[in-house]
CSV table of C-alpha atoms in Angstrom, one decimal:
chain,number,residue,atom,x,y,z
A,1234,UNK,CA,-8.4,101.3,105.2
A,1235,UNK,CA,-6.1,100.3,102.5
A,1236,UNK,CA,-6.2,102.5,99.6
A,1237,UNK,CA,-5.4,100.3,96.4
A,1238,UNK,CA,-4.6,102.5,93.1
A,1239,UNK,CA,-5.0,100.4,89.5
A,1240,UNK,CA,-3.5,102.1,86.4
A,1241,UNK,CA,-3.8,102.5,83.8
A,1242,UNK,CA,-7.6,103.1,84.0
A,1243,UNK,CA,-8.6,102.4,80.5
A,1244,UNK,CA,-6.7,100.7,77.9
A,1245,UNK,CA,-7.3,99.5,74.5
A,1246,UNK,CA,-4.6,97.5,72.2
A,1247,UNK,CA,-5.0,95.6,69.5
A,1248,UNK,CA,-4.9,91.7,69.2
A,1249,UNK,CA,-1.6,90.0,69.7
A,1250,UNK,CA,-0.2,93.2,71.6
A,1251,UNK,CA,1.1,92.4,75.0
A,1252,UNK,CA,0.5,94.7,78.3
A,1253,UNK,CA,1.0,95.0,81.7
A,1254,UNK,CA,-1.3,96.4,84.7
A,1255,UNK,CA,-0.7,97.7,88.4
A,1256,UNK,CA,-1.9,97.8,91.5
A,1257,UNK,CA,-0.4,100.0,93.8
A,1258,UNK,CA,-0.3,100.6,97.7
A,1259,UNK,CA,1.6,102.2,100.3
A,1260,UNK,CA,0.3,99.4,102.6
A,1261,UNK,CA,1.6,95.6,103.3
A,1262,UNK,CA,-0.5,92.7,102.5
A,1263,UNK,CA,0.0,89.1,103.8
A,1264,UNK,CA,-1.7,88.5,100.1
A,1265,UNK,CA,-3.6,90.1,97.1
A,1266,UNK,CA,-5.6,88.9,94.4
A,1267,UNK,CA,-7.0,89.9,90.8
A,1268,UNK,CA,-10.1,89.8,89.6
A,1269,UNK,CA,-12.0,89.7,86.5
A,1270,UNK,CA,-15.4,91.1,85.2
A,1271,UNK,CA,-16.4,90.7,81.9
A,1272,UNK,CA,-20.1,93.3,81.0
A,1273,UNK,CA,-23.0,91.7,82.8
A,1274,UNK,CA,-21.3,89.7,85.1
A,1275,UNK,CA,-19.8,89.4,88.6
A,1276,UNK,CA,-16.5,89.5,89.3
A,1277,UNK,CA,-14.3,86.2,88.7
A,1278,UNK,CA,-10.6,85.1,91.3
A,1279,UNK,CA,-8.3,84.8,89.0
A,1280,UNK,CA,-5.1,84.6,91.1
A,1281,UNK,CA,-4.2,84.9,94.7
A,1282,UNK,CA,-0.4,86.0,95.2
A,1283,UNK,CA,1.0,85.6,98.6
A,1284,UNK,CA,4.5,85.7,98.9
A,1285,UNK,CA,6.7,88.5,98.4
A,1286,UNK,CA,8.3,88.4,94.9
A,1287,UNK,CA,6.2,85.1,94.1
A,1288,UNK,CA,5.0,84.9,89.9
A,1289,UNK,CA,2.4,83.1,88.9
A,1290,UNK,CA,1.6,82.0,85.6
A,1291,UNK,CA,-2.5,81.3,84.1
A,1292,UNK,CA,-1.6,80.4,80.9
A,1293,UNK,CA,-1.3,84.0,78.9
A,1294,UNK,CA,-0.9,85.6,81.8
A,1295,UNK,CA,1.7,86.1,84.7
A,1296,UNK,CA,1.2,87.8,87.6
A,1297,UNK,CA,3.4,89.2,89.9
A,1298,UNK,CA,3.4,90.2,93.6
A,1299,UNK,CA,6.2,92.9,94.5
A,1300,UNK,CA,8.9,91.8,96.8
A,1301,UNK,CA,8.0,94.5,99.5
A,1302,UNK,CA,4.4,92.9,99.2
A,1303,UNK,CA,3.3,96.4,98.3
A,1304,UNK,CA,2.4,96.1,94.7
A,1305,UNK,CA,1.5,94.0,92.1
A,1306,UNK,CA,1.3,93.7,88.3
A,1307,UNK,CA,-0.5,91.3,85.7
A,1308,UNK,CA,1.0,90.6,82.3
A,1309,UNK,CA,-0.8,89.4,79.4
A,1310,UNK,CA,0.6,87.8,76.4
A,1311,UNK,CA,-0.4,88.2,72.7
A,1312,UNK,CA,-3.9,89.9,74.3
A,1313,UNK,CA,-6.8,87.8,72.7
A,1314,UNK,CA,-10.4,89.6,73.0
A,1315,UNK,CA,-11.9,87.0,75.0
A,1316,UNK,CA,-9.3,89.0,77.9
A,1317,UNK,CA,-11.4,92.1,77.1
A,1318,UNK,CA,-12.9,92.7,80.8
A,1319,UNK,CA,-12.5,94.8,83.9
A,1320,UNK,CA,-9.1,93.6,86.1
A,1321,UNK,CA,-9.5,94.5,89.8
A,1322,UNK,CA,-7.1,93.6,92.6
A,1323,UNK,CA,-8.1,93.8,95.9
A,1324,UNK,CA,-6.3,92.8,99.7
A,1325,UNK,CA,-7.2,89.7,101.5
A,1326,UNK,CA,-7.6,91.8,104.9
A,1327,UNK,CA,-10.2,94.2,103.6
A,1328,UNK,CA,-13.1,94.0,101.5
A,1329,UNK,CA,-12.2,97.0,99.2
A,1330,UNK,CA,-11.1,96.3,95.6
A,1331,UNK,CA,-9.2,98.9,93.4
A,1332,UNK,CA,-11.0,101.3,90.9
A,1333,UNK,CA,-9.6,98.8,88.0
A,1334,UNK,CA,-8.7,98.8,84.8
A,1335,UNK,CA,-10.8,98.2,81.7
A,1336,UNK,CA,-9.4,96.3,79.3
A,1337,UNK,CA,-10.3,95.8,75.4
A,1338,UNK,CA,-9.1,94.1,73.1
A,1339,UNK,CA,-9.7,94.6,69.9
A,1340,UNK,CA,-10.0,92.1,66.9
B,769,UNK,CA,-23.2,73.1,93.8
B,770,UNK,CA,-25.2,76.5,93.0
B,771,UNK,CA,-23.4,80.1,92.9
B,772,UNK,CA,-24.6,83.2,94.5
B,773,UNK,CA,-28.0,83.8,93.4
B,774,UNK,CA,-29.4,87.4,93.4
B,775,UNK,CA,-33.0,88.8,92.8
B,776,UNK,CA,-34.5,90.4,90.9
B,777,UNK,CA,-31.6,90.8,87.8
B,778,UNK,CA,-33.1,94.0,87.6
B,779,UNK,CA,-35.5,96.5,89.1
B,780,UNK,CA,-37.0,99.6,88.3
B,781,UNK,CA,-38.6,102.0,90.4
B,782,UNK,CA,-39.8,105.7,91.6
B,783,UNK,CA,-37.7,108.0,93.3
B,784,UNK,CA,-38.9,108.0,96.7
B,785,UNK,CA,-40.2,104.0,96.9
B,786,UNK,CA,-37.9,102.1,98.8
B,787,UNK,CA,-36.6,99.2,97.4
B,788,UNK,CA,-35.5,95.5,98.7
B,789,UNK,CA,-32.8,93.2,97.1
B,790,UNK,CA,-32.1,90.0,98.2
B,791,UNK,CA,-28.9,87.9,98.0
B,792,UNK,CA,-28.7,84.0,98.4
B,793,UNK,CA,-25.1,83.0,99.0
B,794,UNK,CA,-23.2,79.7,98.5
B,795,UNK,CA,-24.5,77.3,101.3
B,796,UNK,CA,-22.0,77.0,104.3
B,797,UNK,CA,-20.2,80.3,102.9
B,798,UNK,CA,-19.6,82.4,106.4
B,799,UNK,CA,-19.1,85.5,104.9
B,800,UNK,CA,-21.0,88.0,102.9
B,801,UNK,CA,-20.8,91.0,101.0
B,802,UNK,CA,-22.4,93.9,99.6
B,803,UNK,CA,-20.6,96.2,96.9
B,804,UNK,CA,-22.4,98.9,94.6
B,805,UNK,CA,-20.9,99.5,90.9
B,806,UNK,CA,-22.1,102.3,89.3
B,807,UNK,CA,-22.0,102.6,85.3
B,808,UNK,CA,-17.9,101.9,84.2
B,809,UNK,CA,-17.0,102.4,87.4
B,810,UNK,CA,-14.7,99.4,90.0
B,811,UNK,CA,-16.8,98.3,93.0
B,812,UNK,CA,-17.8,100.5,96.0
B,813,UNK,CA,-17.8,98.0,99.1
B,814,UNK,CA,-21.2,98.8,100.8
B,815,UNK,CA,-21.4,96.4,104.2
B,816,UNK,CA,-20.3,92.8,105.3
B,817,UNK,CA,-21.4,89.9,106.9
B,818,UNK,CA,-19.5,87.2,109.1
B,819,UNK,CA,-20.9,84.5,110.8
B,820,UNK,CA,-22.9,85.9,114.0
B,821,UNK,CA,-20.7,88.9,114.6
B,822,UNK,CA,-21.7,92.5,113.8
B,823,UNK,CA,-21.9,93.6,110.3
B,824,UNK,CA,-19.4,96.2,109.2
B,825,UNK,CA,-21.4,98.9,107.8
B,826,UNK,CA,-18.5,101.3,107.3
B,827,UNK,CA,-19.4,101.4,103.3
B,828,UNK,CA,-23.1,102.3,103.5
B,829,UNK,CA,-23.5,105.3,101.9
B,830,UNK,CA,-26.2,107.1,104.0
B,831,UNK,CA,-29.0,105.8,106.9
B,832,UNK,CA,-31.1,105.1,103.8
B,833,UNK,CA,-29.3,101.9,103.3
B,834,UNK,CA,-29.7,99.2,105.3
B,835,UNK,CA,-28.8,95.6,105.5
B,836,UNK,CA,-29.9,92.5,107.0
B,837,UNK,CA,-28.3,88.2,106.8
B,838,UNK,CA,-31.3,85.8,108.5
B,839,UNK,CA,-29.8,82.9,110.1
B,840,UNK,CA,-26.6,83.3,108.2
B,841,UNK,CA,-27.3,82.5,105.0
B,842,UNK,CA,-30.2,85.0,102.7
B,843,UNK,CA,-29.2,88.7,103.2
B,844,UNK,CA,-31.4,91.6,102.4
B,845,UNK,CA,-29.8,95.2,101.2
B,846,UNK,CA,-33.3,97.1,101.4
B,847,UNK,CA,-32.9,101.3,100.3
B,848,UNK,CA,-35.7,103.6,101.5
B,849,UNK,CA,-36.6,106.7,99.6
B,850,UNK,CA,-34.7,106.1,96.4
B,851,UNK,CA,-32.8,108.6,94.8
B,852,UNK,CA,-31.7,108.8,91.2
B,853,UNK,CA,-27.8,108.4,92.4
B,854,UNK,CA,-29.1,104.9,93.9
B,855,UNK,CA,-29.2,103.8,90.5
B,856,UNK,CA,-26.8,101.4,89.9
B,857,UNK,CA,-25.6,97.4,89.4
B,858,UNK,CA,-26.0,96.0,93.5
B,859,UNK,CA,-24.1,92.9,93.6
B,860,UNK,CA,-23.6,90.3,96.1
B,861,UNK,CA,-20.6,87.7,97.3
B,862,UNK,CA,-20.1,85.2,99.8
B,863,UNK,CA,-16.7,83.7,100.8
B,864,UNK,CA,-16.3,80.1,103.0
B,865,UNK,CA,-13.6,82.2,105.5
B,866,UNK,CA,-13.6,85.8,106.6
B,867,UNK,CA,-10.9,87.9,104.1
B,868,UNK,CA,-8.2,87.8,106.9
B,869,UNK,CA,-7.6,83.8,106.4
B,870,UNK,CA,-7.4,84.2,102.8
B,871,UNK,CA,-10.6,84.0,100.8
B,872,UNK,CA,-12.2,83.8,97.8
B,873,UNK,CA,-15.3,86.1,97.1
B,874,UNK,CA,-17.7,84.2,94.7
B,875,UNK,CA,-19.9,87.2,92.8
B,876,UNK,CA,-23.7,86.9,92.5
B,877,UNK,CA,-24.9,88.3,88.8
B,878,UNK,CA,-25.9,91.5,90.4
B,879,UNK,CA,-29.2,93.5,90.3
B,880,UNK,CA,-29.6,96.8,88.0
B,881,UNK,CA,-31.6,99.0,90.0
B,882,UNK,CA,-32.7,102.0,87.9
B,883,UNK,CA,-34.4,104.7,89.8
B,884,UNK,CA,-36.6,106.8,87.7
């Protein structure tokens, strides 16, 4: 079993701020992808990264898959509060998804 | 087309009554899943479902959960003897290919299940 770490657990900014996320493993994945939850809702694909060192952009946010296919990191732009949410990664061979971190921005 | 549909959105009950939630999935969607998310907490996979093979059942959490996917498509995650620690949001997903073809999981609303 892969054992995906997501840090920072928590974080709160302020609106405009920009920040970045990880997900961590000593594992290889052919792919991984990030999800999002917002309260009272299922979780939502966002992005599936495949190739080592590939970026991908969703408009605010660019995500980032490590070259050693080990890690990857999402970056958010000017952070709006609509992005307030929970951001989980989780690798295409196993069902598990990282602890994730909560997000909020605030107005 | 229609989402994941899960019922009831939520459910209340007794320690000690068992409980059954059910879980529609998209149609044609081979796989399924089960995950448990407890209050601020990521998801805790619980048991999956492809095609006609065996469920995994490596997440269940004790022999008081069980699960069951009736001609491939409506699975049922039923608990026996609740406990308060059961309580938590149960949510299902379905994907079109199993996760080591690269999938999508598309996420039901969940069902709170408080257990009094």
């Amino acid at each position: 079993t892969q054992l995906l770490e997501q840090s920072p657990q928590f974080l709160s900014i302020q609106e405009g701020e920009n920040l970045t996320v990880y997900c961590n493993s000593s594992s290889v994945f052919s792919s991984l992808q990030w999800y999002r939850q917002e309260p009272g809702e299922g979780p939502v694909l966002l992005v599936t990264v495949v190739t080592g060192g590939e970026v991908k952009k969703l408009k605010r946010l660019t995500f980032q898959f490590g070259d050693a296919r080990k890690d990857s990191s999402l970056h958010i732009t000017a952070a709006q509060p609509g992005d307030t949410g929970l951001y989980l990664c989780a690798a295409n061979n196993d069902m598990r998804f990282g602890a994730g971190t909560r997000l909020t921005v605030k107005p | 087309g229609a989402g994941v549909s899960q019922s009831p959105s939520n459910k209340v009950t007794e320690k000690g009554k068992d409980v059954e939630l059910r879980c529609d999935p998209i149609s044609g969607h081979t796989a399924l899943y089960w995950y448990r998310q407890s209050l601020g907490q990521g998801l805790e996979f619980l048991i999956y479902f492809q095609g006609n093979s065996a469920p995994d059942k490596s997440g269940l959490p004790s022999d008081r959960f069980s699960a069951e996917r009736t001609g491939g498509s409506v699975s049922t995650l039923t608990i026996q003897r609740t406990q308060q620690e059961d309580s938590a949001v149960y949510l299902c997903a379905s994907s079109l290919v199993p996760p080591d073809r690269g999938y999508e999981q598309y996420f039901g609303p969940g069902t709170r299940l408080t257990v009094t």
